[in-house]
PDB file of C-alpha atoms in Angstrom:
ATOM      1  CA  MET A 211       0.103   0.241  -0.053  1.00 46.00           C
ATOM      2  CA  THR A 212       1.403   3.311  -0.887  1.00 44.00           C
ATOM      3  CA  ARG A 213       0.863   5.900   1.491  1.00 42.00           C
ATOM      4  CA  LYS A 214       0.345   9.858   0.673  1.00 43.00           C
ATOM      5  CA  MET A 215       1.734  12.253   2.224  1.00 42.00           C
ATOM      6  CA  SER A 216      -0.465  15.189   3.837  1.00 43.00           C
ATOM      7  CA  THR A 217       0.142  18.775   2.564  1.00 43.00           C
ATOM      8  CA  PRO A 218      -0.373  21.486   4.987  1.00 43.00           C
ATOM      9  CA  ALA A 219      -3.380  24.136   4.448  1.00 46.00           C
ATOM     10  CA  THR A 220      -0.875  26.642   3.858  1.00 44.00           C
ATOM     11  CA  SER A 221       2.278  26.324   2.186  1.00 43.00           C
ATOM     12  CA  ALA A 222       5.334  28.266   2.704  1.00 44.00           C
ATOM     13  CA  PRO A 223       6.150  30.168  -0.301  1.00 41.00           C
ATOM     14  CA  ARG A 224       8.880  28.692  -2.459  1.00 42.00           C
ATOM     15  CA  LYS A 225      11.654  30.633  -3.588  1.00 40.00           C
ATOM     16  CA  SER A 226      12.863  30.731  -6.952  1.00 40.00           C
ATOM     17  CA  SER A 227      16.412  30.330  -8.375  1.00 41.00           C
ATOM     18  CA  LYS A 228      15.372  32.662 -11.060  1.00 40.00           C
ATOM     19  CA  ALA A 229      16.229  36.182 -10.488  1.00 40.00           C
ATOM     20  CA  SER A 230      12.881  38.456  -9.625  1.00 37.00           C
ATOM     21  CA  THR A 231      11.407  40.504 -12.391  1.00 39.00           C
ATOM     22  CA  LYS A 232       9.465  42.798 -10.019  1.00 37.00           C
ATOM     23  CA  PRO A 233      11.123  46.206 -10.009  1.00 35.00           C
ATOM     24  CA  ALA A 234      12.708  47.557  -6.369  1.00 35.00           C
ATOM     25  CA  ALA A 235      10.052  48.837  -4.424  1.00 37.00           C
ATOM     26  CA  THR A 236      10.105  52.586  -5.009  1.00 33.00           C
ATOM     27  CA  THR A 237       8.266  55.395  -3.292  1.00 35.00           C
ATOM     28  CA  PRO A 238       4.800  55.957  -4.253  1.00 39.00           C
ATOM     29  CA  LEU A 239       4.468  58.800  -7.083  1.00 40.00           C
ATOM     30  CA  PRO A 240       2.460  61.835  -6.036  1.00 49.00           C
ATOM     31  CA  GLU A 241      -1.131  61.530  -7.493  1.00 49.00           C
ATOM     32  CA  SER A 242      -0.237  64.108 -10.083  1.00 45.00           C
ATOM     33  CA  LEU A 243       2.437  62.066 -11.707  1.00 46.00           C
ATOM     34  CA  ASN A 244       0.853  58.815 -11.887  1.00 46.00           C
ATOM     35  CA  GLY A 245      -1.351  59.375 -14.869  1.00 48.00           C
ATOM     36  CA  LYS A 246      -4.189  60.693 -12.778  1.00 46.00           C
ATOM     37  CA  ALA A 247      -5.327  64.062 -12.621  1.00 46.00           C
ATOM     38  CA  SER A 248      -3.344  66.425  -9.927  1.00 55.00           C
ATOM     39  CA  PRO A 249      -5.045  66.710  -6.395  1.00 61.00           C
ATOM     40  CA  ALA A 250      -4.511  70.603  -7.164  1.00 67.00           C
ATOM     41  CA  LYS A 251      -7.808  72.518  -6.826  1.00 71.00           C
ATOM     42  CA  ALA A 252      -8.632  74.895  -9.650  1.00 73.00           C
ATOM     43  CA  ALA A 253      -7.875  78.333  -8.635  1.00 79.00           C
ATOM     44  CA  VAL A 254      -7.245  81.716 -10.196  1.00 88.00           C
ATOM     45  CA  GLY A 255      -4.212  83.416  -9.590  1.00 93.00           C
ATOM     46  CA  ASP A 256      -0.365  83.195  -8.944  1.00 95.00           C
ATOM     47  CA  ALA A 257      -0.305  81.614  -5.550  1.00 96.00           C
ATOM     48  CA  PRO A 258      -2.158  78.693  -6.769  1.00 95.00           C
ATOM     49  CA  VAL A 259       0.309  77.880  -9.559  1.00 97.00           C
ATOM     50  CA  PHE A 260       3.055  78.773  -7.693  1.00 97.00           C
ATOM     51  CA  ALA A 261       1.874  76.180  -4.858  1.00 95.00           C
ATOM     52  CA  TYR A 262       1.356  73.540  -7.604  1.00 95.00           C
ATOM     53  CA  ILE A 263       4.721  73.523  -8.827  1.00 96.00           C
ATOM     54  CA  ALA A 264       6.165  73.794  -5.386  1.00 96.00           C
ATOM     55  CA  SER A 265       4.367  70.397  -4.680  1.00 94.00           C
ATOM     56  CA  LEU A 266       6.207  68.629  -7.694  1.00 95.00           C
ATOM     57  CA  PRO A 267       9.247  66.357  -7.098  1.00 95.00           C
ATOM     58  CA  GLN A 268      12.302  66.763  -8.904  1.00 95.00           C
ATOM     59  CA  PRO A 269      13.298  67.234 -11.860  1.00 96.00           C
ATOM     60  CA  GLN A 270       9.659  67.859 -12.590  1.00 96.00           C
ATOM     61  CA  ARG A 271       9.668  71.342 -10.392  1.00 97.00           C
ATOM     62  CA  ALA A 272      12.774  72.381 -11.987  1.00 97.00           C
ATOM     63  CA  ILE A 273      11.057  71.969 -15.556  1.00 98.00           C
ATOM     64  CA  ALA A 274       7.920  73.688 -14.348  1.00 97.00           C
ATOM     65  CA  GLU A 275       9.988  76.586 -12.275  1.00 98.00           C
ATOM     66  CA  ARG A 276      12.044  77.281 -15.699  1.00 98.00           C
ATOM     67  CA  ILE A 277       8.963  77.386 -17.355  1.00 98.00           C
ATOM     68  CA  ASP A 278       6.902  79.586 -15.372  1.00 98.00           C
ATOM     69  CA  ALA A 279       9.865  81.778 -15.350  1.00 98.00           C
ATOM     70  CA  LEU A 280       9.970  82.036 -19.070  1.00 98.00           C
ATOM     71  CA  ALA A 281       6.318  82.592 -19.482  1.00 97.00           C
ATOM     72  CA  ALA A 282       6.839  85.518 -17.005  1.00 98.00           C
ATOM     73  CA  ARG A 283       9.799  86.818 -18.709  1.00 97.00           C
ATOM     74  CA  THR A 284       7.989  86.480 -22.196  1.00 97.00           C
ATOM     75  CA  LEU A 285       4.728  87.826 -21.781  1.00 95.00           C
ATOM     76  CA  PRO A 286       3.879  90.843 -20.120  1.00 93.00           C
ATOM     77  CA  GLY A 287       0.301  90.766 -18.351  1.00 93.00           C
ATOM     78  CA  LEU A 288       0.612  87.048 -18.127  1.00 95.00           C
ATOM     79  CA  GLN A 289      -2.300  85.533 -15.719  1.00 95.00           C
ATOM     80  CA  ARG A 290      -1.787  82.387 -14.120  1.00 96.00           C
ATOM     81  CA  SER A 291      -4.339  79.437 -12.884  1.00 95.00           C
ATOM     82  CA  VAL A 292      -4.520  75.807 -11.608  1.00 95.00           C
ATOM     83  CA  LYS A 293      -7.043  73.866 -13.830  1.00 91.00           C
ATOM     84  CA  TRP A 294      -7.704  70.290 -14.072  1.00 86.00           C
ATOM     85  CA  GLY A 295      -4.715  69.249 -12.349  1.00 89.00           C
ATOM     86  CA  MET A 296      -2.108  71.657 -14.195  1.00 93.00           C
ATOM     87  CA  SER A 297      -0.821  74.997 -14.332  1.00 96.00           C
ATOM     88  CA  TYR A 298      -2.224  77.313 -17.292  1.00 95.00           C
ATOM     89  CA  TYR A 299      -1.357  80.552 -18.429  1.00 96.00           C
ATOM     90  CA  GLY A 300      -3.026  83.333 -20.728  1.00 93.00           C
ATOM     91  CA  VAL A 301      -2.884  86.841 -21.789  1.00 91.00           C
ATOM     92  CA  GLY A 302      -6.097  88.499 -22.768  1.00 83.00           C
ATOM     93  CA  ASP A 303      -9.250  86.617 -22.850  1.00 79.00           C
ATOM     94  CA  GLY A 304      -8.289  83.141 -22.748  1.00 84.00           C
ATOM     95  CA  TRP A 305      -5.719  80.503 -21.613  1.00 90.00           C
ATOM     96  CA  CYS A 306      -3.165  79.814 -24.253  1.00 92.00           C
ATOM     97  CA  PHE A 307      -1.133  76.915 -22.728  1.00 95.00           C
ATOM     98  CA  CYS A 308      -0.450  74.586 -20.175  1.00 95.00           C
ATOM     99  CA  CYS A 309       2.153  72.943 -18.162  1.00 96.00           C
ATOM    100  CA  GLY A 310       1.633  69.433 -16.354  1.00 94.00           C
ATOM    101  CA  ALA A 311       3.977  66.857 -14.707  1.00 94.00           C
ATOM    102  CA  PHE A 312       3.968  63.250 -15.353  1.00 92.00           C
ATOM    103  CA  ALA A 313       6.089  60.283 -13.997  1.00 91.00           C
ATOM    104  CA  SER A 314       9.136  60.734 -16.467  1.00 93.00           C
ATOM    105  CA  HIS A 315       8.483  64.131 -17.906  1.00 94.00           C
ATOM    106  CA  VAL A 316       6.418  67.578 -17.802  1.00 96.00           C
ATOM    107  CA  LYS A 317       4.199  68.297 -21.033  1.00 95.00           C
ATOM    108  CA  LEU A 318       3.750  71.906 -22.165  1.00 97.00           C
ATOM    109  CA  MET A 319       0.912  71.689 -24.183  1.00 96.00           C
ATOM    110  CA  PHE A 320      -0.294  74.745 -26.345  1.00 95.00           C
ATOM    111  CA  VAL A 321      -4.102  75.360 -26.653  1.00 90.00           C
ATOM    112  CA  ASN A 322      -4.252  75.832 -30.774  1.00 90.00           C
ATOM    113  CA  GLY A 323      -0.856  74.736 -31.197  1.00 93.00           C
ATOM    114  CA  VAL A 324      -1.573  73.544 -34.641  1.00 93.00           C
ATOM    115  CA  MET A 325      -1.587  77.151 -35.463  1.00 92.00           C
ATOM    116  CA  LEU A 326       2.425  77.444 -34.671  1.00 95.00           C
ATOM    117  CA  ASP A 327       5.211  77.656 -36.878  1.00 96.00           C
ATOM    118  CA  PRO A 328       6.679  75.123 -36.062  1.00 97.00           C
ATOM    119  CA  VAL A 329       3.991  73.284 -35.061  1.00 96.00           C
ATOM    120  CA  PRO A 330       5.022  71.182 -31.746  1.00 96.00           C
ATOM    121  CA  PRO A 331       5.935  67.637 -32.416  1.00 93.00           C
ATOM    122  CA  VAL A 332       3.407  66.055 -29.490  1.00 89.00           C
ATOM    123  CA  THR A 333      -0.241  65.592 -29.551  1.00 85.00           C
ATOM    124  CA  PRO A 334      -1.417  64.991 -26.207  1.00 82.00           C
ATOM    125  CA  VAL A 335      -4.320  63.016 -25.272  1.00 80.00           C
ATOM    126  CA  ALA A 336      -7.738  64.300 -24.594  1.00 73.00           C
ATOM    127  CA  MET A 337      -6.653  67.556 -25.005  1.00 73.00           C
ATOM    128  CA  GLY A 338      -8.521  68.570 -28.067  1.00 77.00           C
ATOM    129  CA  LYS A 339      -7.546  68.225 -31.637  1.00 89.00           C
ATOM    130  CA  ALA A 340      -5.723  71.260 -32.007  1.00 90.00           C
ATOM    131  CA  THR A 341      -3.531  71.098 -28.894  1.00 92.00           C
ATOM    132  CA  ARG A 342       0.022  70.252 -29.292  1.00 95.00           C
ATOM    133  CA  GLY A 343       3.010  70.346 -27.108  1.00 96.00           C
ATOM    134  CA  VAL A 344       6.456  69.201 -26.335  1.00 97.00           C
ATOM    135  CA  GLU A 345       7.610  66.605 -23.291  1.00 96.00           C
ATOM    136  CA  LEU A 346      10.455  67.820 -21.569  1.00 97.00           C
ATOM    137  CA  ALA A 347      12.462  65.075 -19.384  1.00 97.00           C
ATOM    138  CA  SER A 348      14.932  67.414 -17.895  1.00 96.00           C
ATOM    139  CA  ALA A 349      15.339  71.201 -17.556  1.00 95.00           C
ATOM    140  CA  ASP A 350      18.380  70.790 -20.266  1.00 95.00           C
ATOM    141  CA  ASP A 351      15.319  69.567 -22.525  1.00 96.00           C
ATOM    142  CA  ILE A 352      13.886  73.304 -22.805  1.00 97.00           C
ATOM    143  CA  ASP A 353      14.691  75.426 -25.825  1.00 97.00           C
ATOM    144  CA  GLU A 354      14.040  78.904 -24.339  1.00 98.00           C
ATOM    145  CA  ARG A 355      13.860  80.293 -27.561  1.00 98.00           C
ATOM    146  CA  GLN A 356      11.644  78.303 -29.072  1.00 98.00           C
ATOM    147  CA  ILE A 357       9.420  77.869 -26.254  1.00 98.00           C
ATOM    148  CA  ALA A 358       9.183  81.780 -25.901  1.00 98.00           C
ATOM    149  CA  ALA A 359       8.686  82.051 -29.859  1.00 97.00           C
ATOM    150  CA  TRP A 360       5.549  79.859 -29.160  1.00 97.00           C
ATOM    151  CA  MET A 361       4.497  81.588 -26.694  1.00 96.00           C
ATOM    152  CA  LYS A 362       4.476  84.668 -28.189  1.00 95.00           C
ATOM    153  CA  GLN A 363       2.779  83.271 -31.302  1.00 94.00           C
ATOM    154  CA  ILE A 364       0.279  81.472 -29.292  1.00 93.00           C
ATOM    155  CA  THR A 365      -0.707  84.400 -27.139  1.00 90.00           C
ATOM    156  CA  ALA A 366      -1.647  86.315 -30.476  1.00 85.00           C
ATOM    157  CA  VAL A 367      -4.049  83.277 -31.159  1.00 77.00           C
ATOM    158  CA  PRO A 368      -7.755  83.355 -29.393  1.00 68.00           C
ATOM    159  CA  GLY A 369      -7.215  81.050 -26.301  1.00 70.00           C
ATOM    160  CA  VAL A 370      -9.993  78.823 -24.819  1.00 67.00           C
ATOM    161  CA  GLY A 371     -12.577  79.860 -22.040  1.00 58.00           C
ATOM    162  CA  LYS A 372     -13.288  83.255 -20.614  1.00 53.00           C
ATOM    163  CA  ARG A 373     -11.111  83.968 -17.344  1.00 48.00           C
ATOM    164  CA  PRO A 374     -13.234  85.609 -14.508  1.00 45.00           C
ATOM    165  CA  GLN A 375     -12.874  88.889 -14.412  1.00 48.00           C
ATOM    166  CA  LYS A 376     -11.070  90.007 -11.218  1.00 50.00           C
TER     167      LYS A 376
END
């Protein structure tokens, strides 16, 4: 008669001789960087945008700070807002471009960017058919001359949405 060995109800995890393919544990990304909308609340003005930028980890914070400073130097009468978890910028009657942080980059998106010369290379998802932009993985990726030219061009094109009167 052959005897069956009983197996415990809960077995200990087996150790594999293969190297693990799972990435090492990392710090969880802030909500604004994991592909979901940032928890930053919609608000008009400089202070909410500065708070949003300050909440970003590096290198995204350095990129967003440089874009914001470039916009301030380039566009007289610049107005800022936080909308949809990103910083929005405008001059005049509508919002012209926005800057949002993601896990591996910052996306600078120009509303009606198809009208720019040259047209920025990235077509963002769910931002409208006319929106175009660039993805910046580090502050070294910022071409200030080109981005400033796009900022000036886009403020001459009607923006999107009316800003509340102060």
